[in-house]
XYZ file of C-alpha atoms in Angstrom:
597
model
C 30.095 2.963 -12.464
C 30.960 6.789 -11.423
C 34.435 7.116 -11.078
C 34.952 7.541 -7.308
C 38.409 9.192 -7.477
C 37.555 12.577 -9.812
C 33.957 12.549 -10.144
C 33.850 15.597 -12.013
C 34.296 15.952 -15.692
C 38.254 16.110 -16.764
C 40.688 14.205 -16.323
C 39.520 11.571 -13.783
C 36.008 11.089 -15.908
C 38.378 9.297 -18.380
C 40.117 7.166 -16.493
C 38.009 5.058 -13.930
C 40.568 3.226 -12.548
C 43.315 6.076 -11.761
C 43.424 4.875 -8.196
C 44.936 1.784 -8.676
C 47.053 3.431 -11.258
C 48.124 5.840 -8.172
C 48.743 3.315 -6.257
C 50.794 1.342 -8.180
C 53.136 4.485 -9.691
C 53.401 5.800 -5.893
C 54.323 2.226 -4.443
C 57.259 2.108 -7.330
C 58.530 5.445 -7.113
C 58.701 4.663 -3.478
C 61.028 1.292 -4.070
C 63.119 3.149 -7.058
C 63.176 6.687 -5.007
C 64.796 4.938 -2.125
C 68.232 3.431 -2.284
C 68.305 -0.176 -4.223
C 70.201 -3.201 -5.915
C 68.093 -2.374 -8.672
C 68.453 1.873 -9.850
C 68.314 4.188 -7.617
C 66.111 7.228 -9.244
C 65.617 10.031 -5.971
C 63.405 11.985 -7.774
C 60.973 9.159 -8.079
C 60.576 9.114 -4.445
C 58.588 12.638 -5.069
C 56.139 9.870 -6.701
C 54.881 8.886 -3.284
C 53.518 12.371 -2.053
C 52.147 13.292 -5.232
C 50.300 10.305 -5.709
C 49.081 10.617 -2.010
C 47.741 14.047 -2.329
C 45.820 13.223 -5.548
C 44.047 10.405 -3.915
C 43.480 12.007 -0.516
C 41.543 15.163 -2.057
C 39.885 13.107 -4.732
C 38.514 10.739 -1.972
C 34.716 11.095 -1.652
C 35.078 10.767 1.980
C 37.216 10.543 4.799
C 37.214 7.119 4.985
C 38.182 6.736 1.590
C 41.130 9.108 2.170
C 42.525 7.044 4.820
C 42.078 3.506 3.143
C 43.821 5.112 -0.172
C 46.544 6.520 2.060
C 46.572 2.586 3.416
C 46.699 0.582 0.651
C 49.148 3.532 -0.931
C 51.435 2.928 2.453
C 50.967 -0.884 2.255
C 52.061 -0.961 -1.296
C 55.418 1.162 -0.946
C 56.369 -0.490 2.421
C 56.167 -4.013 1.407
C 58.435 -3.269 -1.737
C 60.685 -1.094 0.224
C 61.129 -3.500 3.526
C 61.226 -6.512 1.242
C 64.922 -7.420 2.866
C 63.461 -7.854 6.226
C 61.817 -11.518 4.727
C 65.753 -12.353 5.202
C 66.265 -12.733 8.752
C 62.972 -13.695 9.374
C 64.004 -16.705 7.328
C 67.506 -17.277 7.292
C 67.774 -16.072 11.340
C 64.715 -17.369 12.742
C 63.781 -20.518 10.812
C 60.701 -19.051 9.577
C 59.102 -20.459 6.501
C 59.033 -17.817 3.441
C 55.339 -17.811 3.340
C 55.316 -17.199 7.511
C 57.933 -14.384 7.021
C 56.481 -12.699 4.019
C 53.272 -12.247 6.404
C 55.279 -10.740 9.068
C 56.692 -7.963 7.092
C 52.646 -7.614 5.678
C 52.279 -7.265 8.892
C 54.774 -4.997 9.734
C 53.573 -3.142 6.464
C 50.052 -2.655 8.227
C 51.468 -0.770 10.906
C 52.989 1.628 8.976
C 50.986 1.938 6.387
C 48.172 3.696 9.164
C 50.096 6.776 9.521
C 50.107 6.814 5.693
C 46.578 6.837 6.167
C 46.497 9.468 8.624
C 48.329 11.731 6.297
C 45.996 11.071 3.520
C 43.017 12.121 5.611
C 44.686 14.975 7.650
C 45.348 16.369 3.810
C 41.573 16.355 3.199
C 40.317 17.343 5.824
C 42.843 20.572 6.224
C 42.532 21.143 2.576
C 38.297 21.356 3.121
C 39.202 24.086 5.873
C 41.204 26.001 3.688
C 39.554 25.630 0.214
C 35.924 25.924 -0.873
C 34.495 22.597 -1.168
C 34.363 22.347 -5.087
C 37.404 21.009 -6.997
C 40.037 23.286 -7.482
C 38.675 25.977 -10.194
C 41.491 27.946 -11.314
C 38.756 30.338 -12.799
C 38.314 31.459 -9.147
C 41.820 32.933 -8.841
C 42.085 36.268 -7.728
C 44.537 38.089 -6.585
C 43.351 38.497 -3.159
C 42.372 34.881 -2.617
C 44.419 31.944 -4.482
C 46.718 32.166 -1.671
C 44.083 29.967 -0.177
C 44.801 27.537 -2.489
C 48.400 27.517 -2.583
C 47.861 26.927 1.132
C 46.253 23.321 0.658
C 49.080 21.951 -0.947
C 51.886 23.580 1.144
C 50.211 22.295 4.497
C 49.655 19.004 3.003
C 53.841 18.309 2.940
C 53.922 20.011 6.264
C 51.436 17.421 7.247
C 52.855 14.590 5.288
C 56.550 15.742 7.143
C 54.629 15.314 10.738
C 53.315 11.827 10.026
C 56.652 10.952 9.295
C 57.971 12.579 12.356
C 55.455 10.520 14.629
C 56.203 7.472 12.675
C 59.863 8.098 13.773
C 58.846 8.385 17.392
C 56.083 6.690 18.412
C 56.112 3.062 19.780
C 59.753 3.083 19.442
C 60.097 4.594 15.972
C 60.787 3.268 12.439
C 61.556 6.420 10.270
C 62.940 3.732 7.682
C 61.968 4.898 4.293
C 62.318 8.569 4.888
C 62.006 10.754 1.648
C 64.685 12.901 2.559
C 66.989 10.220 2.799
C 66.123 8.767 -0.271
C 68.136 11.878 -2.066
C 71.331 11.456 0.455
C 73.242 10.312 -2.425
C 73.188 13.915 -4.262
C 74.769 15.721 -1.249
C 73.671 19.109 -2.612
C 70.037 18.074 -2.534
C 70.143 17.604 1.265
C 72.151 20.419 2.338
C 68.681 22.344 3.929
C 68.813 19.662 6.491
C 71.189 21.819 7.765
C 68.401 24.229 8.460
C 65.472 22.125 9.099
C 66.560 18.655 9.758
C 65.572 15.078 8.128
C 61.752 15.658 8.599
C 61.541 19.754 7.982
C 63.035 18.725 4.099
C 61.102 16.005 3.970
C 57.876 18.234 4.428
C 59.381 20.845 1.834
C 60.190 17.898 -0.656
C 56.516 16.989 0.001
C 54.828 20.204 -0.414
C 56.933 20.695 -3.605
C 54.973 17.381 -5.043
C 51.554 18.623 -3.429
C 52.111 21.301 -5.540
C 52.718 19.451 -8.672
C 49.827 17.385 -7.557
C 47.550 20.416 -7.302
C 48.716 21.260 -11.290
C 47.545 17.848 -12.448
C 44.012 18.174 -10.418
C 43.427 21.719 -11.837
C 40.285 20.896 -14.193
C 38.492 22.986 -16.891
C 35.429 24.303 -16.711
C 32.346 23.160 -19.078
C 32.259 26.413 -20.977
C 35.699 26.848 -22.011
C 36.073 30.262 -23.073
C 38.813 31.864 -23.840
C 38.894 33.780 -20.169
C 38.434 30.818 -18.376
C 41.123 28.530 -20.296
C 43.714 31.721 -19.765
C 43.130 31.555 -16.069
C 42.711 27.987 -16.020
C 46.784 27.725 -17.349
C 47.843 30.893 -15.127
C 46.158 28.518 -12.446
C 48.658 26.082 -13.664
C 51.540 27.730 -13.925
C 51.270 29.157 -10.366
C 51.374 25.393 -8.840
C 53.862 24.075 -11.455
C 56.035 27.407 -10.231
C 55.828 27.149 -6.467
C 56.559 22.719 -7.107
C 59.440 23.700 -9.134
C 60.712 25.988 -6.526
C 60.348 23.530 -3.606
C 61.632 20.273 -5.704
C 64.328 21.950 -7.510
C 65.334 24.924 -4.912
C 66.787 22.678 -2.483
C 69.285 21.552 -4.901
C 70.261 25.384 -5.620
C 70.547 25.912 -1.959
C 72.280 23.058 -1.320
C 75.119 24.138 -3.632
C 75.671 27.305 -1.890
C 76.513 25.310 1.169
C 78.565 22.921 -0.487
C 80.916 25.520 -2.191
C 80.990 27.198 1.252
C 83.973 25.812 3.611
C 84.064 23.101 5.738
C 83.592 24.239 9.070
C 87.269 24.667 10.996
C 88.679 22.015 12.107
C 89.989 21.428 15.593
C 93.317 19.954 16.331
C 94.832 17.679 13.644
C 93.169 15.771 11.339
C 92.607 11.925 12.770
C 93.137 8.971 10.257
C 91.183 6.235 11.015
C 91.175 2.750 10.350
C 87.780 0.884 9.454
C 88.072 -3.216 9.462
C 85.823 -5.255 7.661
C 85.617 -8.851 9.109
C 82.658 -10.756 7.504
C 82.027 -12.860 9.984
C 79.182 -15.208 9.589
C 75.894 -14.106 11.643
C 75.048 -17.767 12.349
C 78.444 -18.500 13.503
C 79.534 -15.480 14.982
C 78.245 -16.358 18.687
C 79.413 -20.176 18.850
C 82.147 -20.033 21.177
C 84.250 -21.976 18.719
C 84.564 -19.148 16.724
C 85.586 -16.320 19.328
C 89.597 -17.033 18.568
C 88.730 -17.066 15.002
C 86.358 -13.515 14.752
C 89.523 -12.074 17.168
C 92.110 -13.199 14.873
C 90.780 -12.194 11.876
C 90.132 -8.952 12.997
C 93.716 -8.209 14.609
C 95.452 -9.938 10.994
C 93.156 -7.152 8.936
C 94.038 -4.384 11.048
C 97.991 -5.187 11.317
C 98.616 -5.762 7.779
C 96.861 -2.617 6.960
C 98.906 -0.518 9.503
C 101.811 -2.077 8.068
C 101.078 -0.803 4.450
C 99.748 2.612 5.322
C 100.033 4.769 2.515
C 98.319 7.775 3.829
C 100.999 10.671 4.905
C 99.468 10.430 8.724
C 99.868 7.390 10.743
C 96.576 5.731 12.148
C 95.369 7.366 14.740
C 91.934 5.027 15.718
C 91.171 1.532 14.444
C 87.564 0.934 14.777
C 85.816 -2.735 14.700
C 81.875 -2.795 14.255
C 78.950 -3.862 16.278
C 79.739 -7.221 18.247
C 82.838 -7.671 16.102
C 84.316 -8.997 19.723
C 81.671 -12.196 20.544
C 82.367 -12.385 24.301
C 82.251 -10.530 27.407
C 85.942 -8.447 27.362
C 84.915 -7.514 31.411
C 85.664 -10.833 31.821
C 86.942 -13.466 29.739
C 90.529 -12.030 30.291
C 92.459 -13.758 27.929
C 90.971 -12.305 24.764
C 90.708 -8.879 27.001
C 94.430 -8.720 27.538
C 95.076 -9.476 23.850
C 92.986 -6.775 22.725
C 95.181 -4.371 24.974
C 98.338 -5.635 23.508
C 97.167 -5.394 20.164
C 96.572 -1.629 20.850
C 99.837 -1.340 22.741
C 102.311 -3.117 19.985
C 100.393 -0.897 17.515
C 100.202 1.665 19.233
C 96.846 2.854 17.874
C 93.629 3.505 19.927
C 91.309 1.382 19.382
C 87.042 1.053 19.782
C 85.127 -2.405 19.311
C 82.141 -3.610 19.622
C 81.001 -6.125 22.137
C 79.491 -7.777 24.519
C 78.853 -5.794 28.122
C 77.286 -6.841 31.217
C 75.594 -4.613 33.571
C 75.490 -5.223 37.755
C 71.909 -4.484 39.108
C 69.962 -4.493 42.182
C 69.937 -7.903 43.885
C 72.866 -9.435 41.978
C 71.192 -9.493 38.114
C 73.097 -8.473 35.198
C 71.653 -7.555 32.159
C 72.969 -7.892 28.892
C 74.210 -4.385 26.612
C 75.830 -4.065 23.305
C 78.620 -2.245 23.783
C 81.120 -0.537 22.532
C 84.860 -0.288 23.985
C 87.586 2.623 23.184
C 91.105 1.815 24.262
C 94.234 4.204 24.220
C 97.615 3.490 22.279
C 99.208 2.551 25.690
C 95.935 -0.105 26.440
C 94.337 1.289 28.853
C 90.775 1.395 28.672
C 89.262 4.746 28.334
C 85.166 4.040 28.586
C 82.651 2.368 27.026
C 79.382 3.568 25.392
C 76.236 0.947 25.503
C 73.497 1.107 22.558
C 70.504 2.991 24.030
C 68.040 2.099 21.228
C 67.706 -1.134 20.809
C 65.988 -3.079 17.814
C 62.676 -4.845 17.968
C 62.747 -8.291 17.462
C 66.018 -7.935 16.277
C 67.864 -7.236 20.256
C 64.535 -7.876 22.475
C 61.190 -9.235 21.709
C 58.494 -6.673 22.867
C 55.091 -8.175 23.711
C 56.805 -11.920 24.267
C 53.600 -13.403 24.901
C 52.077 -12.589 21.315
C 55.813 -12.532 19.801
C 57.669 -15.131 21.528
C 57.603 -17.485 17.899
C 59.988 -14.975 16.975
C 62.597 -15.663 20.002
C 65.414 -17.177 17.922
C 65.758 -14.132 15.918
C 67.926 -13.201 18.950
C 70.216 -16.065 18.445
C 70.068 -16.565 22.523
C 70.903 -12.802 22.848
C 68.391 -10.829 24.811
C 69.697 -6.994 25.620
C 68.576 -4.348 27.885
C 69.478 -0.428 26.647
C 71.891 1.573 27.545
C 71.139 4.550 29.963
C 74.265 6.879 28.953
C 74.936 9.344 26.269
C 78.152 10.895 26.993
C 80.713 10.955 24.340
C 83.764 8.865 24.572
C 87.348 10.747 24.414
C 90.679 9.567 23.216
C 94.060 11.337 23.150
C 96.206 11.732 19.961
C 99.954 11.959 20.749
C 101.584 15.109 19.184
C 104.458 13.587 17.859
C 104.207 11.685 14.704
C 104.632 7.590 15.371
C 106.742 5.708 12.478
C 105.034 2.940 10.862
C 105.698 -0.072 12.339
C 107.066 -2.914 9.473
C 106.287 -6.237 11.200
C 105.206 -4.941 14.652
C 103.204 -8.122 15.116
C 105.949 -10.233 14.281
C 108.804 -8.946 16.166
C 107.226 -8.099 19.522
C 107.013 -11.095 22.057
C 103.325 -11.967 22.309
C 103.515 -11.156 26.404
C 105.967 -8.212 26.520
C 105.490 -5.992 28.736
C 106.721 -2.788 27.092
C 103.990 0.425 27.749
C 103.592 3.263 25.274
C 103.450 6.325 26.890
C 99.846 6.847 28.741
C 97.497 9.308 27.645
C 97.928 11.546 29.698
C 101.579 11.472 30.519
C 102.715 12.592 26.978
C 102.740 15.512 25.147
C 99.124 15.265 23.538
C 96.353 16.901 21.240
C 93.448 17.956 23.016
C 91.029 15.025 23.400
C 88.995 14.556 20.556
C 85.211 13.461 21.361
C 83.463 10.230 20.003
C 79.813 10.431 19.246
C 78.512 6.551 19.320
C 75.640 5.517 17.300
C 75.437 1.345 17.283
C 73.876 0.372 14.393
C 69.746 1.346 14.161
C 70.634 4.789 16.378
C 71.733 6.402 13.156
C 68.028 6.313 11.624
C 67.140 8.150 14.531
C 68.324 12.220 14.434
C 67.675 13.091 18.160
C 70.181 10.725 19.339
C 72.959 12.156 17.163
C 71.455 15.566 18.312
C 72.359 14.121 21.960
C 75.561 13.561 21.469
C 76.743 16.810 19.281
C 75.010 18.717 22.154
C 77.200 16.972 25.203
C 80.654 17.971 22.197
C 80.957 15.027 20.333
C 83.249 16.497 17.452
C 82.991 13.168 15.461
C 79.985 10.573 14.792
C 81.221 6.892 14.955
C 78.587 4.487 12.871
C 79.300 0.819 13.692
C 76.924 -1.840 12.872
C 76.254 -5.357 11.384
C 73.959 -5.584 8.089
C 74.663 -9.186 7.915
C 71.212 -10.150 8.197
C 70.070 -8.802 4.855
C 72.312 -10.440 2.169
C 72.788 -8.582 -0.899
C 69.942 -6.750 -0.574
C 69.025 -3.033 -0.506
C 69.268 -2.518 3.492
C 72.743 -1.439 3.639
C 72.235 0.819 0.813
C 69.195 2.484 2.446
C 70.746 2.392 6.396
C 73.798 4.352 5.068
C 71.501 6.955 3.404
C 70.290 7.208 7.231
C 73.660 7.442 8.641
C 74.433 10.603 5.958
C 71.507 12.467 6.488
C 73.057 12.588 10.793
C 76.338 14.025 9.094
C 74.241 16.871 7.481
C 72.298 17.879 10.330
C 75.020 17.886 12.808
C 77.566 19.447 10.483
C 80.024 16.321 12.096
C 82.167 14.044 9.771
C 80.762 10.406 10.342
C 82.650 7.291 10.216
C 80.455 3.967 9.541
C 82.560 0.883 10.404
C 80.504 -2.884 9.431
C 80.803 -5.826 9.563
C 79.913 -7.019 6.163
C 79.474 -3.442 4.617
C 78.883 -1.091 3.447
C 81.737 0.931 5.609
C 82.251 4.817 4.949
C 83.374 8.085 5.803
C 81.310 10.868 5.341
C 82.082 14.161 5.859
C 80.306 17.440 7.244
C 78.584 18.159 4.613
C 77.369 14.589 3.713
C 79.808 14.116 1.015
C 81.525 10.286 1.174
C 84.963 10.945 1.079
C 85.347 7.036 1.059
C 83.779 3.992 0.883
C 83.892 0.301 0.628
C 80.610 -0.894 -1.792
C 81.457 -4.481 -1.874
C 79.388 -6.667 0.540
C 80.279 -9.494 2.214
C 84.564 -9.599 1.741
C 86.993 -8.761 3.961
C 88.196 -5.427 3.706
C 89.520 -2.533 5.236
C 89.126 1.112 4.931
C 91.496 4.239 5.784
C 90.441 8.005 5.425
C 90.876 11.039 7.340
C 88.544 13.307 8.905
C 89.025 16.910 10.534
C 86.910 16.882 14.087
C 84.465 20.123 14.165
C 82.456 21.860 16.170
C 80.132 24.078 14.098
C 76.557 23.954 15.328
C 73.901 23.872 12.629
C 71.053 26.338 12.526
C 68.891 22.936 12.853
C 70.996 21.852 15.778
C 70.181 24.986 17.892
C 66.286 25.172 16.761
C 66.046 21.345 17.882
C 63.505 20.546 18.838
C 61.096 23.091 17.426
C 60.889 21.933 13.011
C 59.544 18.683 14.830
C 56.927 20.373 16.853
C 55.996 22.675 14.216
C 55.219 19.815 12.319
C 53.575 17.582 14.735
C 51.343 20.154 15.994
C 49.949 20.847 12.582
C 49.648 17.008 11.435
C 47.268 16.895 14.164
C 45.588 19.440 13.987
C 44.319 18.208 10.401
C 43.325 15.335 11.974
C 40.428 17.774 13.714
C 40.200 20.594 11.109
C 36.932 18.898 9.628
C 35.075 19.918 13.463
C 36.342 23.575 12.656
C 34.963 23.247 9.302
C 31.735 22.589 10.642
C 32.138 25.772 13.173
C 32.547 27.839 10.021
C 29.519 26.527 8.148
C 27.254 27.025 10.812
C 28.710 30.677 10.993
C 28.078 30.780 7.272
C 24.183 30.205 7.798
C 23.648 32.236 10.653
């Protein structure tokens, strides 16, 4: 049987089952490119793209392109999203076999714009090459800029798919190849410049082009002419993949021994608290005194053995680390303000909030509280992106076997995006041995308020709960209303030990780079960190599931990136041109029937 995937004589002749191979090397790099528990190998990421391109131009149709592109997208979804079989299991009582299918499902989705990107590569690459395989005895010096073109548009196009994948239907830019490589901060920096998806296209292209070296095939009569252009041919793809795949790096060091952007005010020490509180017991009422003990023993013992040179100036708790409503369940409300008044620290949590509507409703947010160091509570910021199936069940009527996943928790998003602001006092606060201990449980002693004391300009909290940081326009949002710092707080507990946390704070780093913004990630079962403006983490807790706390300092900025001020434009570029290869094959017929004429 003709091999369907290189019909013509070369490489593909000899192998008749190089699709599957494709496949199967493009799923893996996929798994190993993106963070894991098992090694984590970037580079290999490249695997996916390259492996793409070969089987979307080697496709005898278009239809072929697109189901390669499918099963290719199937393949490298299912092994990266294994972790999501967890809470389908563990959270909403499914049976393994019942939640594998679900993430298959989930799989299928995704794996369609995979598909798209396979056959927008063909059919753009049919526009801009002849219709032959690529024949590097054809190069010329006036025309094999046509063929560079094909694979340069074909990461541009592979970049847009991933864009739309981030956006449409709510989004899930999950496995994102430039945040497979957030790790090695210098080979991330051009995010600065282009954002997540812009060096995800140029990481693309730079495999396209690698791709295009592999496919390059030699003529029947191999002469000593054509072999000589056949390898100049060569070298000319292998050159411009090299300088995509390994430029970024070089750039990226020139940024990184730049300086940090200047700093404004005084550095702010934060404290990050760790609580591993059980997901399944976390809402029982029973357990509300125990989450809020816990939490205030962590913090307190770690403010008592401070060994940094500046006193903590924030404590931060994660997502829902408070399980009740502080508006009103008083009690655990007023404790919260003493806590922040004895220690005098500002503190932010996250919790549960209620929102008044028309007629007398309330709907449920997940929110997240900053108090001063006299108690006073400054404002609130409620998630505005809210999980599927994870905070709401879209589509209830098809869904609705998936309700417990919510653990009786249904939320509405958020509708605000402002920063939050807190007040550092100027003078330096001793540390205070035993605070706890030797203040009265119901004193009444007040730190100075906020604004009644000598004090540091306010410094501005950009909130992302939890799934916002995969998403770059919403920490875009908030460095565009001054947010000088990005606060990360989530829960991972519903993955185990499993690669999620690994791959969500890979997310989180790539906001950090765009943004130019130190990030702090506070969790409840890890993995908490500080990142800084350039990406770099300055500090980090990697064990999951313990009790732990973390302290670092960051310096507040408010550099704008060259990708902040082109926002939104990379993304439209690259939309705009992944669909328009989705109709190049109707120009392609414009031009033939020109061609005849």
């Amino acid at each position: 049987m003709a091999n369907e995937l290189f019909p013509d004589p070369g490489l593909g002749g000899r192998h008749g089952r190089l699709p599957l191979f494709l496949t199967i090397f493009g799923s893996a790099g996929l798994f190993f490119g993106q963070p894991n528990t098992l090694a984590h190998l970037p580079f290999l990421t490249l695997l996916f793209p390259f492996c793409l391109y070969l089987l979307a131009l080697e496709a005898a149709s278009d239809g072929k392109a697109f189901m390669r592109g499918f099963w290719l997208g199937m393949g490298g979804n299912c092994a990266g999203l294994y972790w999501l079989i967890y809470p389908m299991h563990d959270v909403a009582q499914l049976p393994f076999p019942a939640a594998i299918v679900c993430v298959a499902l989930l799989s299928v989705y995704l794996a369609c714009f995979t598909g798209l990107t396979a056959l927008g590569m063909r059919r753009l690459h049919h526009l801009l090459s002849p219709e032959e395989p690529i024949d590097c005895t054809a190069f010329r010096p006036l025309s094999s800029w046509r063929l560079l073109l094909s694979p340069l548009t074909g990461g541009f196009i592979y970049g847009g798919f991933e864009f739309l994948l981030g956006t449409l239907f709510t989004g899930f830019p999950w496995l994102s190849l430039s945040s497979a490589f957030a790790f090695w901060p210098a080979w991330v920096q051009v995010a600065a410049f282009t954002g997540s998806y812009g060096l995800s296209a140029l990481y693309a292209a730079g495999a396209c082009f690698l791709a295009a070296a592999v496919r390059v095939q030699f003529p029947e009569r191999k002469t000593h002419a054509a072999v000589s252009h056949i390898f100049s041919g060569r070298r000319r793809f292998l050159a411009a993949g090299l300088c995509f795949c390994a430029g970024m790096p070089l750039l990226g060091l020139f940024r990184l021994n730049a300086p940090l952007p200047e700093a404004i005010g005084s550095p702010l020490t934060v404290l990050m608290v760790q609580g591993n509180i059980n997901q399944n017991q976390k809402w029982e009422p029973q357990f509300q005194e125990h989450s809020l003990n816990r939490y205030i023993r962590l913090s307190e013992t770690q403010i008592r053995n401070n060994a940094t040179s500046n006193p903590i100036g924030l404590v931060i708790w994660p997502e829902t680390a408070m399980p009740f409503y502080y508006q009103i369940q008083h009690d655990y409300a007023a404790r919260l303000k003493d806590f922040a008044l004895r220690n005098k620290v500002n503190l932010a949590f996250g919790t549960l909030g209620l929102e008044h509507g028309q007629g007398g409703a309330n709907s449920l947010r997940n929110r997240f509280y900053l108090l001063s160091y006299s108690g006073k509570t400054i404002g609130y910021y409620d998630k505005r992106h809210l999980v599927p199936f994870g905070e709401y069940i879209p589509l209830t009527f098809i869904f609705s076997f998936l309700q417990d996943l919510l653990q009786g928790i249904d939320f509405s998003a958020g509708t605000q995006s402002s920063p939050l602001y807190l007040s550092v006092p100027l003078q330096t606060r001793p540390h205070l041995t035993s605070v706890s201990e030797n203040t009265p449980k119901n004193s009444t002693a007040r730190a100075p308020a906020a604004n009644s004391s000598p004090s540091e300009p306010a410094l501005s909290l950009g909130v992302l709960i939890c799934y916002e940081a995969i998403f770059p326009y919403l920490a875009q949002e908030q460095t565009e209303k001054g947010a000088s710092i990005l606060i990360n707080v989530s829960n991972d507990a519903w993955f185990r030990q499993s690669s999620a946390p690994w791959q969500h704070l890979s997310l989180a780093t790539m906001r950090a780079i765009e943004q130019a913004r130190p990030l702090v990630r506070s969790t409840n079962t890890g993995i908490s960190a500080v990142i800084d403006a350039r990406g770099r983490i300055i500090a980090h807790d990697a064990a999951l599931f313990t009790e732990n706390t973390l302290v670092a300092t960051v310096s507040p900025t408010n550099e704008h990136t060259l990708y902040h001020r082109l926002y939104p434009a990379p993304e439209a570029f690259l939309t705009l041109l992944a669909l328009f290869s989705l109709i190049a094959h109707k120009l392609r017929g414009h031009k033939h029937t020109k061609e005849t004429r």
